[in-house]
Tab-separated table of C-alpha atoms and ligand atoms in Angstrom:
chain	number	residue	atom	x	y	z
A	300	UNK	CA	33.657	-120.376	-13.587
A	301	UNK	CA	37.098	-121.355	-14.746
A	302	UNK	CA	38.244	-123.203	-17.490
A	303	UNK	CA	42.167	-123.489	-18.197
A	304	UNK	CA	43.011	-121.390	-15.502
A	305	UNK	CA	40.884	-118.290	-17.406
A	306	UNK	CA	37.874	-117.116	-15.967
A	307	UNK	CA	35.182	-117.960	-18.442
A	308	UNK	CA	30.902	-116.635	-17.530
A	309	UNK	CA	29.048	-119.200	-19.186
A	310	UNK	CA	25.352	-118.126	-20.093
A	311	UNK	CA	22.372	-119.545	-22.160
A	312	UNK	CA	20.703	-118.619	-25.070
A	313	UNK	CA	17.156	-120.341	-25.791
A	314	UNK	CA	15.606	-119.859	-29.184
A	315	UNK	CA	11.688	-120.686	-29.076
A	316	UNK	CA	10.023	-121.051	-32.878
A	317	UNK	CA	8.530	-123.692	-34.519
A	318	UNK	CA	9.695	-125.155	-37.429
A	319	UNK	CA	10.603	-122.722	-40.683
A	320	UNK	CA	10.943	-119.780	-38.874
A	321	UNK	CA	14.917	-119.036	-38.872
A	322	UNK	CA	16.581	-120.021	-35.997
A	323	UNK	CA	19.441	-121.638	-37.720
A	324	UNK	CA	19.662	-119.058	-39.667
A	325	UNK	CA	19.621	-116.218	-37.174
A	326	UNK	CA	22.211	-118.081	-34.948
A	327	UNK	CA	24.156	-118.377	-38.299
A	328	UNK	CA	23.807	-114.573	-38.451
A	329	UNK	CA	24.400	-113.735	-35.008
A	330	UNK	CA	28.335	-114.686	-35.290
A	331	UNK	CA	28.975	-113.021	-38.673
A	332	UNK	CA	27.390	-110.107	-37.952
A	333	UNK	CA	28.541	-110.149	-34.560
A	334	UNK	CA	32.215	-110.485	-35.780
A	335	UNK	CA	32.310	-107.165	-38.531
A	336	UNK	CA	30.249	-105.448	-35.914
A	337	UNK	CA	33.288	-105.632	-32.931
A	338	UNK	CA	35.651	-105.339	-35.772
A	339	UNK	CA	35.259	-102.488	-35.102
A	340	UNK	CA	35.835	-102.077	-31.413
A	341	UNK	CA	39.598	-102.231	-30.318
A	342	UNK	CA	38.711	-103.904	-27.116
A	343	UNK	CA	36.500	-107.210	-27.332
A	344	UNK	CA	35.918	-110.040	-30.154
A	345	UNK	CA	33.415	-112.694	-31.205
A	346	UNK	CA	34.252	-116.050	-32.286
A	347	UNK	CA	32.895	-119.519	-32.465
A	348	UNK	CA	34.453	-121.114	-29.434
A	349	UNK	CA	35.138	-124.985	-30.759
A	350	UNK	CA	35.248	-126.566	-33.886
A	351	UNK	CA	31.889	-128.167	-34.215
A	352	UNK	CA	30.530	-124.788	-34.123
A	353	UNK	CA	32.833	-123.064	-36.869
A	354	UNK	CA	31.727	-126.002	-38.709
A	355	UNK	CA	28.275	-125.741	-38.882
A	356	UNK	CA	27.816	-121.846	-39.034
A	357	UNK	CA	30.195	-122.195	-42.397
A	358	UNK	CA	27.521	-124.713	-43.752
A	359	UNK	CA	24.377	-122.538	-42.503
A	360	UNK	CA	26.750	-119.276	-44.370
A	361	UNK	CA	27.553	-120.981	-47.504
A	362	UNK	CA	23.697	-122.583	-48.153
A	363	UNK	CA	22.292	-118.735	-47.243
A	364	UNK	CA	24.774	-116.770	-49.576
A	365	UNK	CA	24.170	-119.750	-52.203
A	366	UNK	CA	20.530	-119.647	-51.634
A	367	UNK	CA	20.682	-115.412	-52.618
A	368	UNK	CA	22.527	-115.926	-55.814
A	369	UNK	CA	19.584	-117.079	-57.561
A	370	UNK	CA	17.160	-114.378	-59.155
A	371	UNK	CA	14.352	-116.370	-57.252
A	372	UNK	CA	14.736	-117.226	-53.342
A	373	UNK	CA	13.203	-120.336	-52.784
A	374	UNK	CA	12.858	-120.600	-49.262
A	375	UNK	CA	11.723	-124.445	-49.333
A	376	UNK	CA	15.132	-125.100	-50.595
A	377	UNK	CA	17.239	-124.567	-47.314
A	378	UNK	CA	17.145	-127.749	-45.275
A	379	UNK	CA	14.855	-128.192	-41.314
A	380	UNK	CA	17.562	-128.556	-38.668
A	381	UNK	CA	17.576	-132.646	-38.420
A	382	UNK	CA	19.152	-132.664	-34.699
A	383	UNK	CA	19.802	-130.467	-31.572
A	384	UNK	CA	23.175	-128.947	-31.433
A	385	UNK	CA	25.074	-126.550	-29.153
A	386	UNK	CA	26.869	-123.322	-30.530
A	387	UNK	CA	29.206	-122.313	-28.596
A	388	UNK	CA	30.295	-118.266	-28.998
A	389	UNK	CA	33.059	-116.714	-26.777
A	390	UNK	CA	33.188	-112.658	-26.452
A	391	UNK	CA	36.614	-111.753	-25.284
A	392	UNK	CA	38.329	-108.812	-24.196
A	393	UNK	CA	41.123	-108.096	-26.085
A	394	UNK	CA	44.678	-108.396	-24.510
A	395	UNK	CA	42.683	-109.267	-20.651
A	396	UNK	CA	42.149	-112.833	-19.439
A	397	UNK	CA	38.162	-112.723	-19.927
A	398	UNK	CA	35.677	-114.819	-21.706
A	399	UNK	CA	32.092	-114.653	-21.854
A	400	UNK	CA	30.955	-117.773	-23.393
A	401	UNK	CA	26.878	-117.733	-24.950
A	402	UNK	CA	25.681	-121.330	-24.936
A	403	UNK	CA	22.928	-121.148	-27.844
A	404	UNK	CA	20.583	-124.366	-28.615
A	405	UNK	CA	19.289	-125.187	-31.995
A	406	UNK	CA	16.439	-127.765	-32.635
A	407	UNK	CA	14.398	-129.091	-35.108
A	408	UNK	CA	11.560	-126.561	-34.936
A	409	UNK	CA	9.042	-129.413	-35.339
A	410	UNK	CA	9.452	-130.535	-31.791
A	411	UNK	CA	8.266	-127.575	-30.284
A	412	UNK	CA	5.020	-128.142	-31.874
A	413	UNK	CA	4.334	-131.878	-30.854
A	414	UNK	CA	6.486	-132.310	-28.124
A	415	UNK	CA	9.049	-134.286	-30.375
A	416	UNK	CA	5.903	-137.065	-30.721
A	417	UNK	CA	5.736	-136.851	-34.450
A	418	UNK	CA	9.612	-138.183	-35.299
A	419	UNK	CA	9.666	-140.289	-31.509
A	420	UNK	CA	12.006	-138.041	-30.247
A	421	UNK	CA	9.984	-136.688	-26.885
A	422	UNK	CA	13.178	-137.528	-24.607
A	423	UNK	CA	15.442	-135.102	-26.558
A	424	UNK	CA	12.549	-132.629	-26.432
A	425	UNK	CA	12.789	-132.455	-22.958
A	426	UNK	CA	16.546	-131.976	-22.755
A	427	UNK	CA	15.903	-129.426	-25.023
A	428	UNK	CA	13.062	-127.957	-22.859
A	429	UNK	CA	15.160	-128.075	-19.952
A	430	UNK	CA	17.751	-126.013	-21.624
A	431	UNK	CA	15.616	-123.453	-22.447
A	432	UNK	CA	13.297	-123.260	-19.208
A	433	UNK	CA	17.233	-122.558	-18.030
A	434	UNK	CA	18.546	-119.605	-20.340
A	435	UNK	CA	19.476	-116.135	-19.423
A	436	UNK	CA	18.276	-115.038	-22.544
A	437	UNK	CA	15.104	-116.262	-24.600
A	438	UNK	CA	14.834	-115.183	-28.335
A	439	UNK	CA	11.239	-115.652	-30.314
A	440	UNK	CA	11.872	-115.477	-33.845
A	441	UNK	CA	8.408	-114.789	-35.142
A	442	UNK	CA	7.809	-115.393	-39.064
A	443	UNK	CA	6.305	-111.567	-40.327
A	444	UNK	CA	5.047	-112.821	-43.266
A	445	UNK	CA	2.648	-115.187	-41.666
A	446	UNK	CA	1.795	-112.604	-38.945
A	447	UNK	CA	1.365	-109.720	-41.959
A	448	UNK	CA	0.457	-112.048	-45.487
A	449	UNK	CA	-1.253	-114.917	-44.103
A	450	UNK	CA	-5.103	-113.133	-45.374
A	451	UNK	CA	-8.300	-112.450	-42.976
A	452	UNK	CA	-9.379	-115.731	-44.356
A	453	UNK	CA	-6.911	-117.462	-42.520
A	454	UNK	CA	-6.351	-115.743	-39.315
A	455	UNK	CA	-8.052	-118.687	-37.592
A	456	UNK	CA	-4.586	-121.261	-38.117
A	457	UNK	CA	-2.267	-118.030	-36.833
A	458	UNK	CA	-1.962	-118.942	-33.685
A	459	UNK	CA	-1.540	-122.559	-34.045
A	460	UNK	CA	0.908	-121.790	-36.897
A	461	UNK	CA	2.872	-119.335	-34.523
A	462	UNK	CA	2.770	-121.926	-32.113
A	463	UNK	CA	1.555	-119.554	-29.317
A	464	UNK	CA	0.264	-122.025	-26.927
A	465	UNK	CA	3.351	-124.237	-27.077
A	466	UNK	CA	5.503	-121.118	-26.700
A	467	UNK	CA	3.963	-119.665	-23.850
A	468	UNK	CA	3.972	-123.171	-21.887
A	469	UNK	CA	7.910	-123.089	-22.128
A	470	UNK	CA	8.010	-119.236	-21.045
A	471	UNK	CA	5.689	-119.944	-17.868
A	472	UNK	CA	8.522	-122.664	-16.976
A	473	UNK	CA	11.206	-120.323	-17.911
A	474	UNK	CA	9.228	-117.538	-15.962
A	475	UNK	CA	9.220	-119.819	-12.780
A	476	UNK	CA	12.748	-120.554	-12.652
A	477	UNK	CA	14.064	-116.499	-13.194
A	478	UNK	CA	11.936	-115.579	-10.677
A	479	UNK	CA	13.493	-118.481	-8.595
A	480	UNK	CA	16.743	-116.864	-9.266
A	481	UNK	CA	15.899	-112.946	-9.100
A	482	UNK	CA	20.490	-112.203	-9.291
A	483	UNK	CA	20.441	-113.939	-12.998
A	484	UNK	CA	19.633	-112.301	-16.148
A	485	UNK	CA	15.995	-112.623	-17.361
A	486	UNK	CA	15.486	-111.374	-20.824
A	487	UNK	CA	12.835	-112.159	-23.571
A	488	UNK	CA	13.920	-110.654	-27.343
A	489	UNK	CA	10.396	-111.099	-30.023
A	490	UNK	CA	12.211	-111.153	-32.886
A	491	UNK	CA	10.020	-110.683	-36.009
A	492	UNK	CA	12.155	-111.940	-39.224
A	493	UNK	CA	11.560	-112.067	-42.786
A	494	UNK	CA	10.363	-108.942	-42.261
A	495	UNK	CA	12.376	-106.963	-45.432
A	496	UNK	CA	8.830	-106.685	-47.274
A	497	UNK	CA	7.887	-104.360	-44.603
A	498	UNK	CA	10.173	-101.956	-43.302
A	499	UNK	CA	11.437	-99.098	-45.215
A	500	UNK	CA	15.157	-98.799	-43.766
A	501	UNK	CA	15.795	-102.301	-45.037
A	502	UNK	CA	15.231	-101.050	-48.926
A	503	UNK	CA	11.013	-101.669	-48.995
A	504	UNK	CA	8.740	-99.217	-50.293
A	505	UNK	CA	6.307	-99.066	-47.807
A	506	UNK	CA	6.660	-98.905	-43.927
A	507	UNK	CA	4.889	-101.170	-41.835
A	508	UNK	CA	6.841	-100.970	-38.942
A	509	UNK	CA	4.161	-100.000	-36.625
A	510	UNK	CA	1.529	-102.819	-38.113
A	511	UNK	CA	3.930	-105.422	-37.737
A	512	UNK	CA	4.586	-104.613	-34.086
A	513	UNK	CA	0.762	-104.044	-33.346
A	514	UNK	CA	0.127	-107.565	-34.875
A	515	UNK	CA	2.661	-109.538	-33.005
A	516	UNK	CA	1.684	-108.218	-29.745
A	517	UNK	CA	-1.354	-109.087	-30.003
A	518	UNK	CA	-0.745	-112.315	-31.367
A	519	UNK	CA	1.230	-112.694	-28.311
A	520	UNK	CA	-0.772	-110.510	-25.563
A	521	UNK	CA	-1.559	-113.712	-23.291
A	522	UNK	CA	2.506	-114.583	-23.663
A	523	UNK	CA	3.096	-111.405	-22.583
A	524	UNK	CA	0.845	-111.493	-19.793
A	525	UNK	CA	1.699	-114.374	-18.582
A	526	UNK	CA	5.674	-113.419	-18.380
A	527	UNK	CA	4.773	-109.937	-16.426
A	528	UNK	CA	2.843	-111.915	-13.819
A	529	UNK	CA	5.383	-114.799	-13.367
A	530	UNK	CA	8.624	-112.985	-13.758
A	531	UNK	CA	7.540	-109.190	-13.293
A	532	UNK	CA	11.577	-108.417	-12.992
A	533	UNK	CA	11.983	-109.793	-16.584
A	534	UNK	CA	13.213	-107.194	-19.391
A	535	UNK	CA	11.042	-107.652	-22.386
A	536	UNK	CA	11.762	-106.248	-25.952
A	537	UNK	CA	10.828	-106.147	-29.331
A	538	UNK	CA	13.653	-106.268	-32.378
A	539	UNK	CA	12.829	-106.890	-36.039
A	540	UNK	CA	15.727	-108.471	-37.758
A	541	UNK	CA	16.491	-109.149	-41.223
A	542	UNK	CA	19.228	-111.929	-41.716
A	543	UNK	CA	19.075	-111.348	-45.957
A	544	UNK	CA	17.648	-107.959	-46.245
A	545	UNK	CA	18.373	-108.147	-49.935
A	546	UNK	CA	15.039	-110.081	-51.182
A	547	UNK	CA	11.313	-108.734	-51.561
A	548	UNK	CA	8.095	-110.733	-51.171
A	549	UNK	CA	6.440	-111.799	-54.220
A	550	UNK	CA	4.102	-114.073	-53.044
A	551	UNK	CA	2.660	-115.885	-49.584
A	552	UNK	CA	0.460	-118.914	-50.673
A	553	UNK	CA	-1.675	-121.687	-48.612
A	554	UNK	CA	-0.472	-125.059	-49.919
A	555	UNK	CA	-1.115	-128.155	-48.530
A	556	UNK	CA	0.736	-129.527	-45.845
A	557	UNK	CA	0.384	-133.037	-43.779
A	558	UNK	CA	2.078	-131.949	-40.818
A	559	UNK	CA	1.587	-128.636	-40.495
A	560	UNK	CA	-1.472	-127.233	-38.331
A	561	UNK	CA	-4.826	-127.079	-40.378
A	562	UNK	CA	-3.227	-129.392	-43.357
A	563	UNK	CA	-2.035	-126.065	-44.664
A	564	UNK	CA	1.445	-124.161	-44.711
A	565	UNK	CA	2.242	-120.493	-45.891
A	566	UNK	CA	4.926	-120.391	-48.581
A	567	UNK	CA	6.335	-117.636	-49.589
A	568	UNK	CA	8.625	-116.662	-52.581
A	569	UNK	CA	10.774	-113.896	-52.979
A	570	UNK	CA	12.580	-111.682	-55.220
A	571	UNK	CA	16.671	-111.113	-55.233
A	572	UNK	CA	17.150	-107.344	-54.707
A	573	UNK	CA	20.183	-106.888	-57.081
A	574	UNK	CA	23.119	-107.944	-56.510
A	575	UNK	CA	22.027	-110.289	-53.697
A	576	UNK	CA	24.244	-108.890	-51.107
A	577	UNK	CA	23.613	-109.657	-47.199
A	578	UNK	CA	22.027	-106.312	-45.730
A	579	UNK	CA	21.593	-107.570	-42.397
A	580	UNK	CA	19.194	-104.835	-40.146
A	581	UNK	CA	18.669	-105.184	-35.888
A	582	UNK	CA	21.524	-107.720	-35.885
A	583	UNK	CA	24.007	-105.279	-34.388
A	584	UNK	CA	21.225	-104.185	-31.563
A	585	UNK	CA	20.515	-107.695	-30.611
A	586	UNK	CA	24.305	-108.332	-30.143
A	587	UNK	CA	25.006	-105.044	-28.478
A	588	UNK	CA	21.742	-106.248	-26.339
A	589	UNK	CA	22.924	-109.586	-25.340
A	590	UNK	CA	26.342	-108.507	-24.670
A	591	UNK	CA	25.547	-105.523	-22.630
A	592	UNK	CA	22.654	-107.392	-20.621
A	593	UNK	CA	25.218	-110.946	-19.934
A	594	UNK	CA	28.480	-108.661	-19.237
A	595	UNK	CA	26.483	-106.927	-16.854
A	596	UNK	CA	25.561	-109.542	-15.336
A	597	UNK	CA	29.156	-111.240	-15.451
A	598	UNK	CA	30.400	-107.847	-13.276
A	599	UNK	CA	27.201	-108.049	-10.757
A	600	UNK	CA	28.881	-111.833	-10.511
A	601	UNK	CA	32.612	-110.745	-10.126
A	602	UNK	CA	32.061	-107.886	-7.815
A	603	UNK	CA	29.834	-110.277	-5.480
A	604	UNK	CA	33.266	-112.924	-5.761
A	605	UNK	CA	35.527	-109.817	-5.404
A	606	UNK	CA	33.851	-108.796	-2.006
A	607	UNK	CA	33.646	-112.645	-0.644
A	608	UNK	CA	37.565	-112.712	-1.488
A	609	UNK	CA	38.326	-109.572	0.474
A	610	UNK	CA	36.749	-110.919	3.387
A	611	UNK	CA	38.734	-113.813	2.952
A	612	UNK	CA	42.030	-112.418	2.420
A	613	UNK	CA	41.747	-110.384	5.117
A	614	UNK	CA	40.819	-112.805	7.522
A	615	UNK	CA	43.803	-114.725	6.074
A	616	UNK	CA	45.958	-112.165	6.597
A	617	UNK	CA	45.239	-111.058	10.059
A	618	UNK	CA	45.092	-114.760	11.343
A	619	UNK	CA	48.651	-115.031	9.258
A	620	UNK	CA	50.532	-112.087	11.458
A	621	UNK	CA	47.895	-112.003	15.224
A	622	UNK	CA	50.176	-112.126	18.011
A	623	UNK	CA	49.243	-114.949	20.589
A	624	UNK	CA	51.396	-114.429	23.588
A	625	UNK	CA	55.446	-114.675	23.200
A	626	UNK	CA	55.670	-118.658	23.844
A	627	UNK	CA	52.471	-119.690	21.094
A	628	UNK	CA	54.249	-117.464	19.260
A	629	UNK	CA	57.674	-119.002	19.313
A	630	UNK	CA	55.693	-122.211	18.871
A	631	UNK	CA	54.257	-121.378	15.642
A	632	UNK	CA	57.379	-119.876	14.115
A	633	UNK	CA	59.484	-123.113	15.320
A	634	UNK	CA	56.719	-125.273	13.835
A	635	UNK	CA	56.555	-123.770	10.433
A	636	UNK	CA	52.745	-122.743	11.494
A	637	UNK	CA	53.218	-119.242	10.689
A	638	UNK	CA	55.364	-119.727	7.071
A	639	UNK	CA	51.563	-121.829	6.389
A	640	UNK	CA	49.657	-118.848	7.702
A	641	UNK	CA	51.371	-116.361	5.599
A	642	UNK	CA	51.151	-118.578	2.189
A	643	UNK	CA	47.562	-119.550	2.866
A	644	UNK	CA	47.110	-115.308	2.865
A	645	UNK	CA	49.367	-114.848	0.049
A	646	UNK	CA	47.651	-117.219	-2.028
A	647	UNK	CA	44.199	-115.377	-0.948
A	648	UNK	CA	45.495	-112.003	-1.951
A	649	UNK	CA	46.204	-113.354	-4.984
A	650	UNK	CA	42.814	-114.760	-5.633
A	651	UNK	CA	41.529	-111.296	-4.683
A	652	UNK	CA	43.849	-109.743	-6.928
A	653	UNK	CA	42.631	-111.832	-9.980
A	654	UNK	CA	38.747	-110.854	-9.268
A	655	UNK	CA	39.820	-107.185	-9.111
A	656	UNK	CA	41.191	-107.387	-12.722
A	657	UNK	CA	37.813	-109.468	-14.233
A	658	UNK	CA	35.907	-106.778	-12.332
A	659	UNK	CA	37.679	-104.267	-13.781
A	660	UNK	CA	37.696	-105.822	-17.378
A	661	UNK	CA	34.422	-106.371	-16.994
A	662	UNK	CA	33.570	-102.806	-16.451
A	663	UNK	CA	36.133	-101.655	-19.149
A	664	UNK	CA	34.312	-104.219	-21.900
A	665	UNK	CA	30.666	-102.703	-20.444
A	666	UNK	CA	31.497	-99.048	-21.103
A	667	UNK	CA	33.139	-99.771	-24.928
A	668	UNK	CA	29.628	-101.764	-25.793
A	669	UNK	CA	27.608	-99.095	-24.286
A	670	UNK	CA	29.169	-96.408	-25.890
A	671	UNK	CA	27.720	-97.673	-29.169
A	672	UNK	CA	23.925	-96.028	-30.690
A	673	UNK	CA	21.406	-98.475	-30.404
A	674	UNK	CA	19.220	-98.605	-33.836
A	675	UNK	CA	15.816	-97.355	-34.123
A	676	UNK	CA	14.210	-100.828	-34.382
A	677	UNK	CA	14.439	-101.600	-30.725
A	678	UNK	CA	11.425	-101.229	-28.232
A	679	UNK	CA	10.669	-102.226	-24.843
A	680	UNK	CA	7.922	-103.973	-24.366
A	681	UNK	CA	8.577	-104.060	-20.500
B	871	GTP	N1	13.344	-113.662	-46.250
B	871	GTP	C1	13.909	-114.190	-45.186
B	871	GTP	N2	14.018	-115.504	-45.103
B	871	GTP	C2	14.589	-116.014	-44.005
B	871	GTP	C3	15.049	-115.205	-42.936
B	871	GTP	N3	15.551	-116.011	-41.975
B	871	GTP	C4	15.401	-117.263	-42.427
B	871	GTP	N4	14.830	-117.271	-43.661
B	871	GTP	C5	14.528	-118.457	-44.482
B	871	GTP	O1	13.527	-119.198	-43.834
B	871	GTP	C6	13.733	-120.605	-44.019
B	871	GTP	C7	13.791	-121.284	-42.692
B	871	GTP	O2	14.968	-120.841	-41.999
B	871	GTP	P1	15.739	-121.756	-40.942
B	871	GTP	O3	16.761	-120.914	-40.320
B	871	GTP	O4	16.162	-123.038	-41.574
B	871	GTP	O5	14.533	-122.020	-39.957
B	871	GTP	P2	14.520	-122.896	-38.622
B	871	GTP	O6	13.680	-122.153	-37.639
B	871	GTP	O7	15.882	-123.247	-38.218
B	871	GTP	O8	13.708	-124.193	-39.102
B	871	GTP	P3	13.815	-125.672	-38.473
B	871	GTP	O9	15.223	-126.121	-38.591
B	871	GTP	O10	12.855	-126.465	-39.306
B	871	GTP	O11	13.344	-125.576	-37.066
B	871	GTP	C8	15.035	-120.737	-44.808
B	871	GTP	O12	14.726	-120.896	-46.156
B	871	GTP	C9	15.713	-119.400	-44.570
B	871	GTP	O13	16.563	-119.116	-45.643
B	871	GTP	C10	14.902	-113.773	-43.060
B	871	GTP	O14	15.236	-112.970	-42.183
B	871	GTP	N5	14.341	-113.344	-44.217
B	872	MG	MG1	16.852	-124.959	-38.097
């Protein structure tokens, strides 16, 4: 749990989508937003914990904000993720000696739908796959306008094009292993993005909101399913998110496609909302959600260390001053026995001392992030 003498809660965040979704671009999102959001709040901050990371959310920022300042978003235009990588994003309490570090995976969405086979790369899959059949947290982006534009004619390819099989063969796994360990956080976020076209508070005329939630579940009922029977303890929601919020659909068109599932792939184009500025909508309720669920989880941790320590230190303490009998204990004073006693208790008081504070910084950061509103966009699905 420590790294340079700071206590540090590491968890995991998976991301499950095929290809073209907007992973990338939601992890991308997740720090931004994340920072202006806790701006805000006096007592914790979000940053990218190493370099690497800064580094490669600047290039994911600068190609989306580039992307919006054309009249025309051409989605086709933003490049696939060529490798795995690890982002690395540490929430800190201000002025306290805390860090909560999320451990998010990106990947080439392609892999999830062939197992890596296409590009060779089925050993790195299953890194990958081990990573997320390990997270705290899963997150399913789910492209809306295939679930909402894709046409009744072509409502066979959905599932294959939403990957559903794949995804719930990596959720059973995941399933297995929370239930395995019922004291760690088990959360699954459905994400639907690109979903501007269809929800009035992000600026669209019409409001779909309740279509768009129908669809997906149903889409994903056996998912579902299968996570309520294999980890019934997991917490399940739903969250729409927009990471632009500023462009409109214009048009969703079947175009050929070698690798994609039928031969055939849904592009879409859309429309710059003047002046192309980032609205970004459920981003601040999926942050408040992941930190509230993983800092609650860090105290459950701390409190369990915090009562192991007392035990300790006051075993320590009370072996450090018993009395044995007037010679032992003229023995142990002349042999320096008692001096070893006494710093071997010191030093566990100290320990105990330390988990007191992270408990209590812990429960400090907790109340500030649940005294915020959450949006309207959240829903539980279990
Ligand atoms: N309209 C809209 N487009 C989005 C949104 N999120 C992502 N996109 C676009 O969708 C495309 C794919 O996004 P990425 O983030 O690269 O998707 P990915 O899941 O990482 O794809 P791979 O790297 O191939 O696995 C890009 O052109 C993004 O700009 C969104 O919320 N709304
Ligand atoms: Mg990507």
């Amino acid at each position: 749990m420590t790294d340079d003498n700071r206590p540090v809660f590491a968890y995991k965040i998976g991301l499950l989508a095929p290809s073209r979704v907007g992973k990338s671009t939601l992890i991308a999102s997740l720090l931004t937003e994340g920072q202006q959001m806790l701006a805000q709040d006096a007592s914790v901050l979000l940053h990218s914990a190493d370099r690497p990371t800064a580094n490669r959310l600047a290039a994911t920022y600068n190609m989306v904000t580039g992307a919006l300042k054309a009249r025309v978003f051409m989605p086709g235009l933003v490049p696939s993720t060529p490798d795995p990588s690890y982002f690395h994003l540490l929430l800190e309490a201000r002025g306290q000696d805390l860090r909560i570090r999320f451990d998010i995976l990106d990947y080439p969405g392609g892999w999830l739908e062939d197992g890596g086979a296409g590009t060779g790369h089925e050993q790195r899959w299953n890194e990958c796959e081990e990573f997320l059949a390990d997270s705290s947290v899963l997150l399913l982006p789910i492209d809306s306008v295939l679930v909402m534009d894709s046409g009744e004619e072509y409502a066979p390819l959905l599932s294959s094009h939403l990957a559903v099989f794949q995804i719930k063969q990596v959720i059973l796994r995941w399933a297995k292993n929370r239930r395995e360990r019922q004291d760690e956080p088990a959360l699954i976020i459905f994400c639907p993005v690109k979903c501007e076209t269809y929800l009035s508070d992000s600026g669209s005329l019409q409001n779909q909101a309740a279509q768009l939630r129908e669809r997906i579940t149903d889409q994903f009922s056996e998912v579902l399913e299968a996570v309520r029977e294999a980890a019934p303890h997991a917490s399940i929601r739903y969250l729409p998110i927009d990471t632009f919020g500023c462009v409109e659909l214009v048009s969703a068109r079947w175009t050929p496609h070698t690798t994609s599932p039928g031969g055939l792939a849904l592009v879409p184009k859309y429309r710059v909302r003047p002046p192309g500025r980032i609205v970004r909508k459920g981003l601040d309720d999926l942050i408040s959600l992941l930190c509230r669920q993983l800092v609650d989880t860090a105290r459950t941790q701390s409190e369990r260390t915090t009562t192991w320590r007392r035990t300790t230190a006051a075993y320590s303490r009370n072996h450090a001053e018993v009395r044995e009998g007037f010679f032992r204990d003229l023995w142990l004073n002349l042999n320096g026995e008692r001096d070893r006693r006494r710093r071997v208790a010191a030093q566990d008081e100290g320990l105990l001392a330390e988990s007191e504070r992270t408990t209590q910084s812990l429960f400090d950061v907790l109340a500030a992030l649940a005294a915020r509103q959450t949006g309207t966009r959240l829903h539980h699905l279990s």
